[in-house]
Structure formats: C-alpha cells, structure tokens
Short mmCIF file of C-alpha atoms in Angstrom, two decimals:
data_model
loop_
_atom_site.label_atom_id
_atom_site.label_comp_id
_atom_site.label_asym_id
_atom_site.label_seq_id
_atom_site.Cartn_x
_atom_site.Cartn_y
_atom_site.Cartn_z
CA MET A 1 -27.20 -2.60 10.85
CA LYS A 2 -26.54 0.55 8.86
CA LYS A 3 -29.37 2.73 7.58
CA LEU A 4 -29.40 4.28 4.11
CA THR A 5 -28.08 7.82 4.00
CA SER A 6 -30.46 10.63 3.08
CA CYS A 7 -28.48 11.03 -0.14
CA ALA A 8 -29.02 7.38 -1.02
CA VAL A 9 -32.72 7.59 -0.18
CA ALA A 10 -33.09 10.62 -2.42
CA LEU A 11 -31.23 8.82 -5.18
CA LEU A 12 -33.48 5.81 -4.88
CA ALA A 13 -36.58 7.97 -4.85
CA VAL A 14 -35.79 9.30 -8.30
CA SER A 15 -34.46 6.03 -9.70
CA VAL A 16 -36.56 4.19 -12.22
CA PHE A 17 -37.06 0.61 -11.12
CA LEU A 18 -39.28 -2.37 -11.71
CA SER A 19 -42.70 -2.18 -10.14
CA CYS A 20 -43.83 -5.03 -7.92
CA ASN A 21 -46.77 -6.02 -10.09
CA ASN A 22 -46.72 -8.66 -12.81
CA LYS A 23 -46.69 -6.21 -15.72
CA LYS A 24 -43.72 -6.85 -17.95
CA SER A 25 -42.17 -3.84 -19.63
CA ASP A 26 -39.91 -3.57 -22.68
CA GLU A 27 -37.89 -0.86 -20.91
CA VAL A 28 -36.66 -1.38 -17.38
CA THR A 29 -34.00 0.00 -15.08
CA LEU A 30 -32.50 -2.19 -12.37
CA VAL A 31 -30.66 -0.60 -9.43
CA MET A 32 -27.44 -2.46 -8.57
CA ALA A 33 -25.55 -1.99 -5.30
CA GLU A 34 -21.78 -2.36 -4.89
CA VAL A 35 -20.00 -1.76 -1.59
CA ASN A 36 -16.56 -1.32 -3.15
CA PRO A 37 -15.30 1.60 -5.27
CA ALA A 38 -15.80 1.46 -9.03
CA THR A 39 -12.05 1.04 -9.57
CA THR A 40 -11.87 -2.32 -7.76
CA ILE A 41 -12.12 -5.71 -9.47
CA ALA A 42 -15.68 -5.97 -8.17
CA GLY A 43 -16.59 -2.51 -9.43
CA GLN A 44 -15.10 -3.15 -12.86
CA MET A 45 -16.88 -6.50 -13.13
CA ASP A 46 -20.17 -4.77 -12.28
CA GLN A 47 -19.50 -2.14 -14.94
CA ALA A 48 -18.82 -4.86 -17.53
CA PHE A 49 -22.15 -6.47 -16.57
CA LYS A 50 -23.96 -3.13 -16.86
CA GLU A 51 -22.51 -2.34 -20.28
CA LYS A 52 -23.25 -5.80 -21.66
CA VAL A 53 -26.86 -5.73 -20.43
CA GLU A 54 -27.39 -2.36 -22.08
CA GLU A 55 -25.67 -3.50 -25.28
CA LEU A 56 -27.61 -6.76 -25.60
CA SER A 57 -30.94 -5.03 -24.93
CA GLY A 58 -30.29 -2.17 -27.33
CA GLY A 59 -30.51 0.24 -24.43
CA LYS A 60 -33.97 -0.92 -23.33
CA MET A 61 -32.56 -2.45 -20.15
CA LYS A 62 -30.44 -0.21 -17.97
CA ILE A 63 -28.40 -0.99 -14.86
CA ASP A 64 -28.25 1.91 -12.39
CA LEU A 65 -24.93 0.91 -10.80
CA GLN A 66 -24.13 2.59 -7.48
CA CYS A 67 -20.65 1.83 -6.11
CA ALA A 68 -18.63 2.68 -2.98
CA GLY A 69 -21.42 1.74 -0.58
CA ILE A 70 -23.60 4.73 -1.46
CA LEU A 71 -26.71 2.57 -1.03
CA GLY A 72 -25.50 1.12 2.28
CA ASP A 73 -23.34 -1.75 3.47
CA VAL A 74 -24.04 -5.42 2.76
CA ASP A 75 -26.50 -5.84 5.62
CA ALA A 76 -28.41 -2.66 4.81
CA VAL A 77 -28.76 -3.64 1.15
CA MET A 78 -29.83 -7.19 1.95
CA ASP A 79 -32.31 -5.90 4.52
CA LEU A 80 -34.01 -4.00 1.68
CA MET A 81 -33.80 -6.82 -0.86
CA LEU A 82 -35.36 -9.37 1.46
CA LYS A 83 -38.49 -7.22 1.76
CA PRO A 84 -41.25 -6.71 -0.83
CA ASN A 85 -41.00 -3.75 -3.22
CA SER A 86 -37.24 -3.40 -2.81
CA THR A 87 -35.78 -0.28 -4.40
CA ILE A 88 -32.56 -2.23 -5.03
CA GLN A 89 -32.88 -5.15 -7.42
CA ILE A 90 -29.31 -6.46 -7.88
CA HIS A 91 -26.50 -6.75 -5.38
CA ARG A 92 -22.91 -7.83 -5.83
CA MET A 93 -21.91 -9.47 -2.58
CA SER A 94 -19.49 -12.07 -1.27
CA ALA A 95 -20.62 -15.69 -1.32
CA VAL A 96 -19.64 -15.89 2.33
CA ASN A 97 -22.19 -13.18 3.16
CA LEU A 98 -24.97 -15.34 1.74
CA ALA A 99 -23.98 -18.05 4.21
CA THR A 100 -25.10 -15.76 7.05
CA TYR A 101 -28.60 -15.84 5.53
CA GLY A 102 -28.82 -19.63 5.71
CA CYS A 103 -27.17 -20.48 2.38
CA GLU A 104 -24.89 -23.18 3.74
CA LYS A 105 -23.61 -24.42 0.37
CA ASN A 106 -22.27 -20.93 -0.34
CA SER A 107 -20.12 -21.28 2.78
CA LEU A 108 -18.24 -24.17 1.14
CA LEU A 109 -16.65 -21.68 -1.26
CA SER A 110 -15.03 -19.82 1.63
CA ILE A 111 -13.57 -22.77 3.52
CA PRO A 112 -9.86 -22.04 4.01
CA PHE A 113 -7.57 -23.45 1.31
CA THR A 114 -10.44 -24.91 -0.75
CA PHE A 115 -9.17 -23.58 -4.07
CA ALA A 116 -5.59 -24.51 -4.88
CA ASN A 117 -5.34 -21.65 -7.36
CA LYS A 118 -7.54 -19.39 -9.46
CA GLU A 119 -7.80 -21.84 -12.33
CA HIS A 120 -9.33 -24.32 -9.87
CA PHE A 121 -12.04 -21.77 -9.06
CA TRP A 122 -12.81 -21.03 -12.70
CA GLN A 123 -13.14 -24.76 -13.36
CA PHE A 124 -15.80 -24.72 -10.66
CA VAL A 125 -17.60 -21.76 -12.29
CA LYS A 126 -17.82 -23.70 -15.56
CA SER A 127 -19.16 -26.82 -13.83
CA PRO A 128 -22.78 -27.76 -12.94
CA LEU A 129 -21.77 -27.35 -9.28
CA ALA A 130 -21.78 -23.58 -9.73
CA GLN A 131 -25.44 -23.50 -10.77
CA GLU A 132 -26.34 -25.66 -7.79
CA ILE A 133 -24.92 -23.01 -5.48
CA LEU A 134 -26.40 -20.09 -7.44
CA ASP A 135 -29.81 -21.70 -7.02
CA GLU A 136 -29.41 -22.19 -3.27
CA PRO A 137 -30.90 -18.87 -2.02
CA ILE A 138 -34.23 -19.36 -3.78
CA LYS A 139 -34.36 -23.01 -2.75
CA LYS A 140 -33.85 -21.87 0.83
CA GLY A 141 -36.91 -19.65 0.49
CA LEU A 142 -35.04 -16.35 0.23
CA PRO A 143 -36.55 -13.80 -2.18
CA VAL A 144 -33.28 -13.56 -4.15
CA LYS A 145 -31.57 -15.76 -6.74
CA GLY A 146 -27.98 -16.00 -7.90
CA LEU A 147 -26.99 -14.59 -11.29
CA PHE A 148 -23.24 -15.09 -11.74
CA PHE A 149 -19.91 -15.58 -9.97
CA GLY A 150 -16.66 -13.66 -9.93
CA GLU A 151 -13.55 -13.53 -7.79
CA GLU A 152 -11.56 -10.62 -6.43
CA GLY A 153 -8.43 -12.57 -5.58
CA PHE A 154 -7.33 -14.56 -2.60
CA ARG A 155 -8.02 -12.90 0.73
CA HIS A 156 -5.05 -12.00 2.92
CA PHE A 157 -4.58 -10.55 6.38
CA PHE A 158 -3.34 -7.01 6.92
CA SER A 159 -2.46 -5.35 10.20
CA THR A 160 -0.95 -2.49 12.14
CA LYS A 161 2.11 -4.60 12.98
CA LYS A 162 4.15 -7.01 10.89
CA ILE A 163 2.92 -10.61 10.87
CA VAL A 164 5.30 -13.32 9.78
CA GLU A 165 3.83 -16.51 11.19
CA VAL A 166 0.65 -17.92 12.69
CA SER A 167 1.73 -17.29 16.29
CA ASP A 168 1.87 -13.52 15.60
CA PHE A 169 -1.93 -13.42 15.50
CA GLU A 170 -2.44 -14.44 19.11
CA GLY A 171 -4.37 -11.75 20.98
CA LEU A 172 -4.84 -9.43 17.99
CA LYS A 173 -8.22 -7.73 17.57
CA LEU A 174 -9.28 -9.17 14.21
CA ARG A 175 -12.17 -7.86 12.13
CA THR A 176 -13.78 -10.60 10.05
CA THR A 177 -17.04 -11.19 8.27
CA ASN A 178 -19.84 -12.42 10.51
CA ASP A 179 -19.99 -16.05 9.38
CA GLU A 180 -19.11 -19.35 11.02
CA VAL A 181 -16.14 -20.06 8.76
CA MET A 182 -14.33 -16.82 9.51
CA LYS A 183 -15.26 -17.11 13.18
CA GLY A 184 -13.53 -20.48 13.11
CA VAL A 185 -10.48 -19.03 11.38
CA ALA A 186 -10.30 -16.26 13.99
CA ALA A 187 -10.53 -18.85 16.78
CA GLY A 188 -7.88 -21.06 15.17
CA LEU A 189 -5.49 -18.11 14.99
CA LYS A 190 -6.27 -17.29 18.67
CA THR A 191 -7.41 -13.75 17.89
CA GLN A 192 -10.10 -11.58 19.44
CA MET A 193 -12.84 -11.35 16.83
CA VAL A 194 -14.28 -7.84 16.45
CA SER A 195 -17.49 -7.04 14.57
CA VAL A 196 -17.10 -3.83 12.55
CA GLY A 197 -19.03 -2.76 9.47
CA PHE A 198 -16.94 -2.52 6.31
CA ALA A 199 -17.70 1.19 5.94
CA ASP A 200 -16.30 1.79 9.44
CA LEU A 201 -13.18 -0.35 9.10
CA TYR A 202 -10.77 2.44 8.14
CA SER A 203 -11.70 4.52 11.19
CA ALA A 204 -11.64 1.39 13.38
CA PHE A 205 -7.94 1.01 12.55
CA GLN A 206 -7.34 4.68 13.30
CA THR A 207 -8.95 4.42 16.73
CA GLY A 208 -7.38 1.09 17.68
CA VAL A 209 -10.68 -0.80 17.70
CA VAL A 210 -9.08 -3.37 15.40
CA ASP A 211 -5.48 -4.48 14.84
CA ALA A 212 -6.01 -6.66 11.78
CA ALA A 213 -8.51 -7.54 9.07
CA GLU A 214 -8.61 -9.43 5.79
CA GLN A 215 -9.37 -8.47 2.21
CA PRO A 216 -8.18 -9.25 -1.31
CA ILE A 217 -5.07 -7.22 -2.09
CA ALA A 218 -6.86 -5.05 -4.68
CA ASN A 219 -9.52 -4.00 -2.16
CA TYR A 220 -6.81 -3.34 0.42
CA LEU A 221 -5.36 -0.68 -1.86
CA ALA A 222 -8.63 0.66 -3.28
CA ASN A 223 -9.98 1.34 0.22
CA HIS A 224 -6.65 2.87 1.33
CA PHE A 225 -6.27 0.44 4.23
CA ASN A 226 -2.51 0.51 3.68
CA GLU A 227 -2.56 4.02 5.16
CA VAL A 228 -3.73 2.75 8.56
CA ALA A 229 -2.57 -0.89 8.50
CA PRO A 230 0.59 -0.99 6.36
CA TYR A 231 1.46 -4.68 6.79
CA MET A 232 -0.01 -7.46 4.64
CA ILE A 233 0.82 -11.16 4.69
CA LEU A 234 -0.10 -13.11 1.57
CA ASP A 235 -1.48 -16.24 3.22
CA GLY A 236 -4.34 -16.66 0.73
CA HIS A 237 -6.57 -18.30 3.33
CA THR A 238 -9.69 -18.03 1.18
CA LEU A 239 -10.58 -16.88 -2.29
CA GLY A 240 -12.75 -13.78 -2.46
CA VAL A 241 -15.67 -15.41 -4.26
CA MET A 242 -18.22 -12.86 -5.47
CA GLU A 243 -21.83 -13.53 -6.36
CA ALA A 244 -24.38 -11.24 -7.95
CA VAL A 245 -27.96 -11.80 -6.81
CA ILE A 246 -31.29 -10.39 -8.00
CA THR A 247 -34.60 -10.17 -6.17
CA VAL A 248 -37.08 -12.83 -7.25
CA GLU A 249 -39.68 -10.09 -7.53
CA ALA A 250 -37.60 -8.22 -10.11
CA TRP A 251 -36.67 -11.44 -11.92
CA ASN A 252 -40.28 -12.53 -12.27
CA ALA A 253 -41.25 -9.11 -13.63
CA LEU A 254 -38.86 -9.57 -16.56
CA THR A 255 -39.68 -11.18 -19.88
CA LYS A 256 -37.93 -14.42 -20.81
CA ASP A 257 -35.72 -12.50 -23.22
CA GLN A 258 -34.76 -9.98 -20.53
CA GLN A 259 -33.88 -12.83 -18.19
CA ARG A 260 -31.74 -14.36 -20.93
CA ILE A 261 -29.92 -11.04 -21.36
CA LEU A 262 -29.07 -10.90 -17.65
CA ILE A 263 -27.71 -14.46 -17.72
CA GLU A 264 -25.67 -13.82 -20.87
CA ALA A 265 -24.32 -10.54 -19.48
CA GLY A 266 -23.46 -12.31 -16.23
CA ALA A 267 -21.41 -14.92 -18.10
CA TYR A 268 -19.63 -12.11 -19.93
CA ALA A 269 -18.91 -10.30 -16.64
CA SER A 270 -17.50 -13.49 -15.12
CA GLU A 271 -15.10 -13.96 -18.01
CA PHE A 272 -14.13 -10.28 -17.84
CA CYS A 273 -13.36 -10.76 -14.15
CA ARG A 274 -11.26 -13.86 -14.80
CA LYS A 275 -9.00 -11.97 -17.20
CA LEU A 276 -8.79 -8.87 -15.04
CA SER A 277 -8.07 -10.41 -11.65
CA GLN A 278 -4.48 -11.61 -11.94
CA ASP A 279 -3.25 -8.61 -13.92
CA GLU A 280 -4.84 -6.32 -11.36
CA GLU A 281 -3.23 -8.14 -8.43
CA ASP A 282 0.24 -7.83 -9.95
CA ARG A 283 -0.31 -4.12 -10.59
CA VAL A 284 -1.67 -3.51 -7.10
CA ARG A 285 1.22 -5.24 -5.37
CA ALA A 286 3.72 -3.06 -7.20
CA GLN A 287 1.72 0.05 -6.30
CA LEU A 288 1.46 -0.91 -2.63
CA GLU A 289 5.19 -1.49 -2.36
CA LYS A 290 5.79 1.86 -4.04
CA GLU A 291 3.57 3.50 -1.41
CA GLY A 292 5.53 1.90 1.42
CA ALA A 293 3.39 -1.07 2.40
CA THR A 294 5.24 -4.12 3.73
CA ILE A 295 4.14 -7.30 1.93
CA THR A 296 5.19 -10.70 3.27
CA ASP A 297 4.85 -13.91 1.22
CA VAL A 298 3.86 -17.20 2.84
CA THR A 299 6.09 -19.97 1.53
CA ASN A 300 4.75 -22.77 3.73
CA VAL A 301 0.97 -23.01 4.18
CA VAL A 302 1.07 -26.14 6.37
CA PRO A 303 1.04 -24.27 9.72
CA TRP A 304 -1.84 -22.15 8.45
CA GLN A 305 -3.80 -25.20 7.37
CA ALA A 306 -3.15 -26.77 10.76
CA ALA A 307 -4.52 -23.69 12.53
CA CYS A 308 -7.66 -23.92 10.39
CA ALA A 309 -8.06 -27.71 10.61
CA ASP A 310 -11.12 -27.65 12.88
CA VAL A 311 -13.04 -25.07 10.86
CA ILE A 312 -12.22 -26.87 7.58
CA LYS A 313 -13.60 -30.13 8.95
CA ASN A 314 -16.69 -28.56 10.53
CA ALA A 315 -17.54 -26.33 7.58
CA ALA A 316 -17.22 -29.15 5.04
CA ALA A 317 -19.75 -31.18 7.04
CA VAL A 318 -22.51 -28.97 5.57
CA ASP A 319 -22.36 -31.06 2.38
CA PRO A 320 -19.30 -33.36 2.34
CA ALA A 321 -20.09 -34.82 -1.10
CA LEU A 322 -20.49 -31.43 -2.75
CA TYR A 323 -17.34 -30.14 -1.07
CA GLN A 324 -15.33 -33.14 -2.24
CA ASN A 325 -16.64 -32.65 -5.77
CA ILE A 326 -15.41 -29.04 -5.66
CA LEU A 327 -11.99 -30.18 -4.44
CA ASN A 328 -11.84 -32.78 -7.21
CA LEU A 329 -12.11 -30.10 -9.90
CA VAL A 330 -8.50 -29.04 -9.42
CA LYS A 331 -6.25 -29.81 -12.37
#
C-alpha cells in the first residue's frame, strides 16, 4: 500500500477540513481525492461537482479537489478514510474498488458485458437500484457512504503488442484491479495477473513487468500509456463506473442543508459526466490515432463473452435478482 508523499502530508496539514466532533459549521472545506489528472472525464466531473457545491452554498462550502494522485493511490486514500479523523473526506473511486472492501453489490456493476451501452447505464443511475448500491458501504458497516455515480467510458485492454482476438492474451502479464471479477476475467483470458499500483503502471510497462492492462480510452491517453503500450483493442469488457464516497464522520458533521447541497451537486456532476463522456471518447480516439496508437475494434463480442462466462455466472451469484433487474433496464 502506498504512503502519502511528504508534499501531500504538508498539503493536508494546512487544509481546512471538518473536525471530528459534532459541531456543525456554516463554513466548511471538504478535501476530495482524485487519482486521475484533472483533464480526464473523472477529473472534469469532480470539478463540476466542486463548482456546483460552491455555487449552491454561496461559497460557504468549499471542495479542496486534489487530482493526479497527489494524495495517494486508491488504497492509500481509502486507508485514511476508513480511520477516524480522516484528513480526506471525499474520494472519487471506481465502483469495482469498493467491491474489494466487501461491497459485493458494487461488483455487479463491473461484471463483463453487463451494460449493453451507455444509455443502459444511465437508465440504471436514474433508477432506485442506484441508491441501493450507493447505500451499500454504510450498510456493510464501512465508515463511508456513496454520493453519486459517473462513468468514464467502457474499459478496454491495451498492450505492448497488437491484440486482435482472445487467444492473443494467453501468457501475457496483465495488470488488473485487485477484485474477484477482474481476476476471473484475467483467468478466462489465460493471462498472468500482475498486481501493480496505478501510479506505477507506466514504469511497469517500461520495465517489462506488465505486457497489458485495461482502462477507459480517455484515461489511456491522459496518463500517456500509449507511449509505452501503443496498442488498444476496443473490447468494452466493462464500463468504467465511478462512484464518489464521503466519510460518515464528515457527512454527520454537516447540516441537513449542507447534505442536500452535496446530493444536488452530485446529481449535477452525474449529468455533466453523461454529456461529456461520449464526446470525449470520440475526441480522444482521434488524438490517439494522430499520435500513432493502433486501435482495433471488436466486431464480434461472442468469443469474449465465452471467455468470461464463468466469471459472469459466479459474480452475478452475489445477488441474482438485483443483477437481473439491472440487466432488465436496457431499452
């Protein structure tokens, strides 16, 4: 697990944040962590959330947004947030990451080929099923609660050599997130799963520690992975579902009106993300091709679904009824 850098510690030391007592203040500053650069879909969604919170509160609520992993990687941030008196109050993370902390329902959102398209996902966000999953962390006894959803596009594989079909994955050293779903995908593709922190992924490609990884196309460009792994195949195995969470301690220290502002700003940020995502993907693809990346489209997903059949079945067993209800939302 990564430790916070001295720079980040110094930054946190001078940040204004909610105290851990029950005193409710009219003016508060919440520190928000983002692992991706500010220019990514995730970073822009966070910025929209920040601006809306500050607008709705008349400047009395401020979001101290720190992007590009300056406050640490996902594990380092969560390690802080799961402890009392956290100096980070809000974290934008992937829903699949929450699954590694016992939030099994969140894992349903990352089952391969769950969402037929983006509109299917946004139908889910508007449904009562979304709130059920946002509420899961606190119901599981974690000291965090979900605020809002976003998506950063379908996740695709990229590599140091061209991949055209499923069989090309056999034996590759694949970096994935540390959750059961992606472990199952890695096994189905017959790869060697490698555990590497996101912040170290670029150098891991340079040194040959990994041959392939997976990210939404916008993050692939924003993190310059095309420089070290110039081949991407658009398989769209999962949608990059994002979830913003807040510590229960910080939430309970807010007034009802402040809580309402966060919820309203979260809904605004979700809608901002929905509009941004597809336009950004089209722009990014054109930019990647201009920079020399090789992008391969998948025209037949059946072999990919077959490779993932076991993990789809096993992962859906967490809550078959809920998973079926999510599938049924497709139009």
